[in-house]
Coordinates of C-alpha atoms in Angstrom, one line a residue:
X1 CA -0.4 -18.8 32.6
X2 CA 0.9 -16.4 34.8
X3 CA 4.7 -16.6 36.4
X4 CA 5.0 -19.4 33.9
X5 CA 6.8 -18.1 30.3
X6 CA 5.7 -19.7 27.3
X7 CA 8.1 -21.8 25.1
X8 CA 7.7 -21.1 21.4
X9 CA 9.2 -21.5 18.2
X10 CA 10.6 -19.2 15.5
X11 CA 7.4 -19.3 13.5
X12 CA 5.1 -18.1 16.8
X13 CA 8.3 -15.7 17.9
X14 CA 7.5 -13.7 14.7
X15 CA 4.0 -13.6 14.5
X16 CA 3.9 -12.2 17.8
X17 CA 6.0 -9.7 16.7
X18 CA 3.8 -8.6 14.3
X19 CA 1.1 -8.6 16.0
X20 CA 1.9 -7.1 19.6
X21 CA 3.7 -3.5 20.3
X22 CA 5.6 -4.9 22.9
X23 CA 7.0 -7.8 23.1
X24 CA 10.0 -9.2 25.7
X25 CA 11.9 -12.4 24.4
X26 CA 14.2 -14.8 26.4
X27 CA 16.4 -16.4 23.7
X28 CA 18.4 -19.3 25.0
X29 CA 20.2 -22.6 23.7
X30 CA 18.1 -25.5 24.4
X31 CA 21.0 -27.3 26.0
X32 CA 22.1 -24.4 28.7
X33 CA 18.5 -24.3 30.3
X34 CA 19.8 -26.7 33.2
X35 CA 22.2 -24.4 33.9
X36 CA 19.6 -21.6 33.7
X37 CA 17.6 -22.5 36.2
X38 CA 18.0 -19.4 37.8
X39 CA 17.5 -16.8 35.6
X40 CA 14.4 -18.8 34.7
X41 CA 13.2 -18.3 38.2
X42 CA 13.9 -14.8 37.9
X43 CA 12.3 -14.4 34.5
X44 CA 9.2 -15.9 36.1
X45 CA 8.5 -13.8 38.7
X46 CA 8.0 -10.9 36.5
X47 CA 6.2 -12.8 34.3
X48 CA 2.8 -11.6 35.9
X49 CA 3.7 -8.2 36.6
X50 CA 4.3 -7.8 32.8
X51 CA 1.0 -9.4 32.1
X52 CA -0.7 -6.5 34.2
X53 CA 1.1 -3.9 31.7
X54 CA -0.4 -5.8 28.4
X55 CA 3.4 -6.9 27.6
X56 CA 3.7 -10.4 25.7
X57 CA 6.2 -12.7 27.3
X58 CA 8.0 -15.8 25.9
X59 CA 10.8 -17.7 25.8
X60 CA 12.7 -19.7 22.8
X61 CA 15.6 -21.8 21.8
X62 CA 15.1 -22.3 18.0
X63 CA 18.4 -23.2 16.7
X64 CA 20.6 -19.9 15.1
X65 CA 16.9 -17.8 15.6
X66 CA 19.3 -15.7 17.3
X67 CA 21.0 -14.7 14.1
X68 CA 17.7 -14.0 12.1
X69 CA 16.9 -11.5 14.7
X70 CA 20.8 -9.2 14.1
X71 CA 21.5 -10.7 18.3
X72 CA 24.9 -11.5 18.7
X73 CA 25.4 -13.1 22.3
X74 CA 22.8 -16.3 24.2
X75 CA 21.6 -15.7 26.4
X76 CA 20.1 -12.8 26.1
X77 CA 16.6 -10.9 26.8
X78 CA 15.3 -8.2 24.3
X79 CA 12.7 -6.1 24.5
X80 CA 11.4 -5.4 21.0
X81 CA 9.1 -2.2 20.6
X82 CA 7.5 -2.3 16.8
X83 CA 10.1 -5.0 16.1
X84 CA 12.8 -2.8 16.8
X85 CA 15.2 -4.7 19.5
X86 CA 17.0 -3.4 22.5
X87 CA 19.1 -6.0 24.4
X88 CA 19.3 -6.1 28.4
X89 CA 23.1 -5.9 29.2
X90 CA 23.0 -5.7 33.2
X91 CA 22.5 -9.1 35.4
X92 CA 20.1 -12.1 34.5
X93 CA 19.6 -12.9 37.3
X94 CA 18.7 -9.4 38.8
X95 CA 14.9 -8.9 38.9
X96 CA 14.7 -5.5 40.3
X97 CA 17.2 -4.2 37.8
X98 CA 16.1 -5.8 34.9
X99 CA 12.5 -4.4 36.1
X100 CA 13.9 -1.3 36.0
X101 CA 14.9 -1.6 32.8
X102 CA 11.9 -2.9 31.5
X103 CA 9.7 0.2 32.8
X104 CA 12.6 2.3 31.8
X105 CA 12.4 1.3 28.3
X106 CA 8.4 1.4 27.9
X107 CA 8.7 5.4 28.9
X108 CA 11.5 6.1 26.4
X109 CA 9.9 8.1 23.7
X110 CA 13.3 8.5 21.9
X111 CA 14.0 7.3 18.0
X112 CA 15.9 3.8 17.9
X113 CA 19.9 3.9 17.1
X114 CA 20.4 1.0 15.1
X115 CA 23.6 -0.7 13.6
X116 CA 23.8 -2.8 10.2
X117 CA 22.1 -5.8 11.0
X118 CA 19.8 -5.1 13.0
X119 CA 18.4 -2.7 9.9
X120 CA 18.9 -5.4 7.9
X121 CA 16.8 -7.3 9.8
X122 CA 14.2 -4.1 10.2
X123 CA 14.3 -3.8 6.2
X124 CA 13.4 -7.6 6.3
X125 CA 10.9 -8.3 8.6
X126 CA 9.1 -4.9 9.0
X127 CA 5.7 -3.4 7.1
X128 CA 6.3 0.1 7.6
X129 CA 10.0 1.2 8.7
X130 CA 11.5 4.9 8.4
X131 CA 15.0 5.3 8.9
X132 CA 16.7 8.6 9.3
X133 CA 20.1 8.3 8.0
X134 CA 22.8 11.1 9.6
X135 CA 26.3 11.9 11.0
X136 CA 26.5 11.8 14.7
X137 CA 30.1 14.0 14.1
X138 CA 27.9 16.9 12.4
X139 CA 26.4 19.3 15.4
X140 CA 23.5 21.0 12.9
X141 CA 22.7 17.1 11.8
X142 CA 22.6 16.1 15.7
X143 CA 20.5 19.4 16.6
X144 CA 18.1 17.8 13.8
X145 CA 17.9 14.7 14.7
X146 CA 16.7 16.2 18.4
X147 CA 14.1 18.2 17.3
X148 CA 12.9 15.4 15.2
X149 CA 11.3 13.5 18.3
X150 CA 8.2 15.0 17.4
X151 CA 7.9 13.6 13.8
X152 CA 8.0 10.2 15.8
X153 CA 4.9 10.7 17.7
X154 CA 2.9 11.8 14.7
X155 CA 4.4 8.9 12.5
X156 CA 3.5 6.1 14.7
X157 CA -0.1 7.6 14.8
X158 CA 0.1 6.9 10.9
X159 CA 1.7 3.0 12.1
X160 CA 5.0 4.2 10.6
X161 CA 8.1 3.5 13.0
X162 CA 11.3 5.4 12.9
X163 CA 14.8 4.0 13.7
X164 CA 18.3 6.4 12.8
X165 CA 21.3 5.5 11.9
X166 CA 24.8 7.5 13.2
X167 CA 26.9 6.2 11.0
X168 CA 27.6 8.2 7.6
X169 CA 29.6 4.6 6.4
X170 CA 26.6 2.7 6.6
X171 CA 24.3 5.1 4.7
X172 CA 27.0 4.8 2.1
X173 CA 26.3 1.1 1.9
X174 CA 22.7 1.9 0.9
X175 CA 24.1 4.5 -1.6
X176 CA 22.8 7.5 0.5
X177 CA 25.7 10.3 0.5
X178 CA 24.0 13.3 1.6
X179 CA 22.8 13.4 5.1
X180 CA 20.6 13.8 6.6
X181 CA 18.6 11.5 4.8
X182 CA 15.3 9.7 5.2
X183 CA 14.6 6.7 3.6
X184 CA 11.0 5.0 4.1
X185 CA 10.9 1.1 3.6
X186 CA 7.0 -0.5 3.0
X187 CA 6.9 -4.3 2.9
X188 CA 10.7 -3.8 2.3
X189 CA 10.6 -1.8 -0.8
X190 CA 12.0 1.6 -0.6
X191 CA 11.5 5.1 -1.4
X192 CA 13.9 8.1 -0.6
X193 CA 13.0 11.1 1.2
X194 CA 15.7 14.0 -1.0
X195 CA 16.4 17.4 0.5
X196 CA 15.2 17.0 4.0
X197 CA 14.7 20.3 5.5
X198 CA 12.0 20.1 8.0
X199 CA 10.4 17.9 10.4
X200 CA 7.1 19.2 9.0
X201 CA 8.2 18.8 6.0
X202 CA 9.3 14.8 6.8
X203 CA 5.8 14.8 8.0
X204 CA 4.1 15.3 5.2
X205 CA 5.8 13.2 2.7
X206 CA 5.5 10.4 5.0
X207 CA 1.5 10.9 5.0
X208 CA 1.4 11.1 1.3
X209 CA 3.2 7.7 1.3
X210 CA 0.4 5.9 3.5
X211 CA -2.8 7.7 1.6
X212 CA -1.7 8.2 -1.9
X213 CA -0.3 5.0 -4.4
X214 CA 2.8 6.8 -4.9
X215 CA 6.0 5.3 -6.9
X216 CA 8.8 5.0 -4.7
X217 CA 12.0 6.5 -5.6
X218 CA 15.3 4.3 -5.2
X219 CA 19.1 5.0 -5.8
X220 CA 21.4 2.5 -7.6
X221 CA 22.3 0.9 -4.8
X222 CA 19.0 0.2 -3.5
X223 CA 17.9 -0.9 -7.0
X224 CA 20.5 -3.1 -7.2
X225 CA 19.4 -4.9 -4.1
X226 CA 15.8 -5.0 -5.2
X227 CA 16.7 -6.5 -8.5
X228 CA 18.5 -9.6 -5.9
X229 CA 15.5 -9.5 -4.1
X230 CA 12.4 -9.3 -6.3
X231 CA 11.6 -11.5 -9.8
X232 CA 10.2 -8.2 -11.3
X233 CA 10.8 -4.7 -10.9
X234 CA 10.1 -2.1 -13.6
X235 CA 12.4 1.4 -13.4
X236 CA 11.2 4.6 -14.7
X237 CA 14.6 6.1 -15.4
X238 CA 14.6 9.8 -15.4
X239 CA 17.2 12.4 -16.2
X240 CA 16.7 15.7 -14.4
X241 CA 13.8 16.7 -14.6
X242 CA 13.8 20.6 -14.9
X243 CA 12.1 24.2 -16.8
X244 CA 10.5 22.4 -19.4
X245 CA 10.3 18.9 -19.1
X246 CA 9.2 19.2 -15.3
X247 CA 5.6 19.0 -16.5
X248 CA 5.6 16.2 -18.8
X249 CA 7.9 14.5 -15.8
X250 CA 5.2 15.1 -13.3
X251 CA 2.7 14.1 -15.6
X252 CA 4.2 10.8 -17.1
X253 CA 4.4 9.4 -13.3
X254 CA 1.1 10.6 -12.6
X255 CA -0.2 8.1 -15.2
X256 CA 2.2 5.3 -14.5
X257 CA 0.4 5.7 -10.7
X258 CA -2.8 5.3 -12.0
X259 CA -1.3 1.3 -13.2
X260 CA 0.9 0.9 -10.2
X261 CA -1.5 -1.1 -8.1
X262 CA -2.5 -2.9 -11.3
X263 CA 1.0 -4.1 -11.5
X264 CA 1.0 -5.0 -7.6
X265 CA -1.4 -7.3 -8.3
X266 CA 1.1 -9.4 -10.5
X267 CA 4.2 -8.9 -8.1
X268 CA 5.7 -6.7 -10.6
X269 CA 7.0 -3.4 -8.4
X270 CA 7.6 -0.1 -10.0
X271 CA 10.1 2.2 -8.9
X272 CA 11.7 5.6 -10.3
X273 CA 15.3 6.7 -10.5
X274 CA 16.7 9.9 -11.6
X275 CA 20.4 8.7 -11.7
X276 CA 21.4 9.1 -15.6
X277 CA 25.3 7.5 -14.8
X278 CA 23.5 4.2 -13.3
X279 CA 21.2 4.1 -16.2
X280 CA 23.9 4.2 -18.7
X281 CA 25.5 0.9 -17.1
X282 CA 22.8 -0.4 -18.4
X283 CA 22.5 1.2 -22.2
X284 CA 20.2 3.3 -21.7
X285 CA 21.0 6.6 -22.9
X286 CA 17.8 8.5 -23.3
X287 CA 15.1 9.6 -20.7
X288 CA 12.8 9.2 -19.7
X289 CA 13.0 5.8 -20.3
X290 CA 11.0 2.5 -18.8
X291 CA 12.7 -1.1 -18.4
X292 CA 12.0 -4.2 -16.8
X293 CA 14.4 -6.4 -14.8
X294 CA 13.2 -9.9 -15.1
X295 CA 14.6 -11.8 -12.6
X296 CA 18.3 -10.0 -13.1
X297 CA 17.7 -9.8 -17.0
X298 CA 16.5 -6.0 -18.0
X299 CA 14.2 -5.4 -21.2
X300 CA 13.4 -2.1 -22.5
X301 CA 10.4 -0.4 -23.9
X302 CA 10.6 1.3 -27.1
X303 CA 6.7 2.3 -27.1
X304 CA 5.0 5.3 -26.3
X305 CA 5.3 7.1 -22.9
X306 CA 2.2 9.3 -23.0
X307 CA -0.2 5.5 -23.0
X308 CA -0.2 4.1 -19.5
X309 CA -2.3 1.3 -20.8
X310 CA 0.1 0.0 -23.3
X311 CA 2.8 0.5 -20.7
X312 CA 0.7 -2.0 -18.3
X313 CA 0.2 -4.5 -21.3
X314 CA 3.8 -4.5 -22.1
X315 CA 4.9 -4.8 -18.7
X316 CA 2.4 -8.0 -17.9
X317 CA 3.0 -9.7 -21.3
X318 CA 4.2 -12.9 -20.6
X319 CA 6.3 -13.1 -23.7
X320 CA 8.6 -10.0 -21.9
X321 CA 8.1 -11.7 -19.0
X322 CA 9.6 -14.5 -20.0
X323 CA 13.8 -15.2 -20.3
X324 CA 15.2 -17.4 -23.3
X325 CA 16.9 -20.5 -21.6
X326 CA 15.7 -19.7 -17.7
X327 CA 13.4 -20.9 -15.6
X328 CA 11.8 -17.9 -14.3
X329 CA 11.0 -17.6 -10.2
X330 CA 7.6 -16.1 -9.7
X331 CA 5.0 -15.5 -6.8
X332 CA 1.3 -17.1 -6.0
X333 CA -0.5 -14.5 -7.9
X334 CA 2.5 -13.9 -11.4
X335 CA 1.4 -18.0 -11.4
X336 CA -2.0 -17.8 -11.0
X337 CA -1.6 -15.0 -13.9
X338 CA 0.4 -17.8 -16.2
X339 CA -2.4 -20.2 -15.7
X340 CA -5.2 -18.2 -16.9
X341 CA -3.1 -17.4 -19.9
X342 CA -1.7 -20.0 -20.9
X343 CA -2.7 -23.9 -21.6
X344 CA -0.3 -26.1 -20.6
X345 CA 2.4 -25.1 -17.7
X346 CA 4.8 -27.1 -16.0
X347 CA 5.8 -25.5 -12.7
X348 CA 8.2 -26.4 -9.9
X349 CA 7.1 -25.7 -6.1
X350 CA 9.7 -25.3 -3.7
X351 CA 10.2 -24.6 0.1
X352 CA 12.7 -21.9 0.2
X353 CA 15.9 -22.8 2.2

């Protein structure tokens, strides 16, 4: 009801989040809300004014939610646009300025800074995240990143968000060296933007990536982290691909597009890599060259390229799927696979955590 902020729980904290563009979130601890009486108060009386401007309200004091969310201090309020969060660091207890600050925020048109975590978090929890990686040292890369304002707009029209990222160090982490440098995250799995060198340009690739079933390119850092993250994930490792070979190149992941969404079906991603040193970590020597990592373990396949379809049946087989002496971890629809296949299956369901 109006003036009156509603009490939830992590579970409604992030559905709300997923559902609403703009959210405003009181996080608290449980214990301090005696001595919060106050800011409550405060909280309250812009509660209905909020309401007026279609912004969801509420309040929570889940234990450590604080933490999932990259928020380092409690109390705190944060406004989240598309997820993203900006923290209110003036007075609590200050309703005209934390007004201001509301109203102030909803006009701000400008791309997100964000540090570590809170991408983290953004990589995590987000459907559609772009991040612009770049060096806030470098004027041209600065100049850029001002013009590219205007790619925002047009992206969220396409329900992609942008954040950036000033800090060459942390681009490292996620094996990007040359800046600047896009990298586009769906449901957490991600695909790099090489050679920016136009907003129109950034544009364009990122409408091809919501209308057409592309495979997303990754680096060996950000494979490495899928491989963590994911039970399967089959690589298409490519050498350079240049003069003569371009062709067969293009065409060979053409056809491996056409099995992609196959293969999302089962929970097994696909990416491509075109990083010949990482590839030869893992013996593999000649391109191009497809592998599966099972749950950490890699198999390779020695058949022919130019047959998607035996690609696709090598990929779901369950004997490759399988690993000698492991239980393997799979999803809902890799189990509901297993038990049309097979007779008898003994399976172990788990809450995670």
């Amino acid at each position: 009801s109006p003036g009156e902020i509603g009490e939830v729980g992590r579970t409604m904290v992030s559905r709300i989040l997923e559902e609403e563009r703009d959210v405003l979130v009181f996080f608290y601890e449980d214990e301090e809300a005696k001595k919060l009486y106050g800011v409550m108060k405060t909280l309250e009386s812009l509660d209905e004014e909020l309401d007026t401007k279609e912004i969801e309200f509420v309040k929570t004091s889940d234990e450590n939610i604080e933490v999932e969310y990259a928020l380092d201090k409690l109390p705190t309020l944060v406004y989240f646009e598309n997820l993203i969060p900006i923290e209110y660091d003036g007075n609590l207890n200050d309703a005209d300025d934390i007004r201001a600050w509301i109203f102030e925020e909803l006009e701000n048109t400008a791309i997100r800074t964000v540090d570590e975590d809170t991408l983290e978090m953004l990589v995590d929890k987000s459907d559609d995240i772009v991040v612009i990686f770049y060096d806030a040292k470098k004027k041209k890369q600065v100049k850029f990143m001002t013009d590219i304002d205007t790619v925002d707009d047009e992206a969220e029209k396409l329900e992609i968000f942008m954040v950036k990222v000033d800090d060459p160090a942390i681009a490292r982490n996620y094996g990007v060296f040359a800046l600047p440098a896009v990298v586009h995250y769906e449901n957490g799995i991600p695909n790099i933007y090489e050679g920016v060198s136009s907003h129109k340009a950034i544009l364009n690739w990122l409408e091809e990536q919501k209308t057409t079933n592309v495979i997303e390119e990754v680096n060996g850092v950000l494979l490495d982290r899928l491989i963590k993250k994911e039970e399967y994930v089959a690589v298409l490792f490519m050498s350079e691909c240049v003069a003569e070979e371009k062709l067969a190149c293009d065409e060979l992941v053409e056809s491996l597009e056409e099995i992609d969404e196959e293969l999302d079906k089962v929970d097994i991603l696909l990416v491509k890599m075109d990083e010949p040193q990482y590839a030869k970590t893992h013996k593999i020597k000649t391109f191009p060259t497809i592998a599966l990592f099972r749950n950490g373990g890699i198999s390779v396949y020695d058949g022919k390229l130019n047959n998607p379809m035996s690609i696709l049946k090598w990929l779901t087989d369950l004997d490759n799927l399988r690993i000698e002496g492991r239980i393997e971890e799979v999803g809902i629809t890799m189990l509901e696979m297993i038990l049309e296949k097979e007779e008898d299956v003994f399976a172990l369901l788990y809450e995670e955590g």
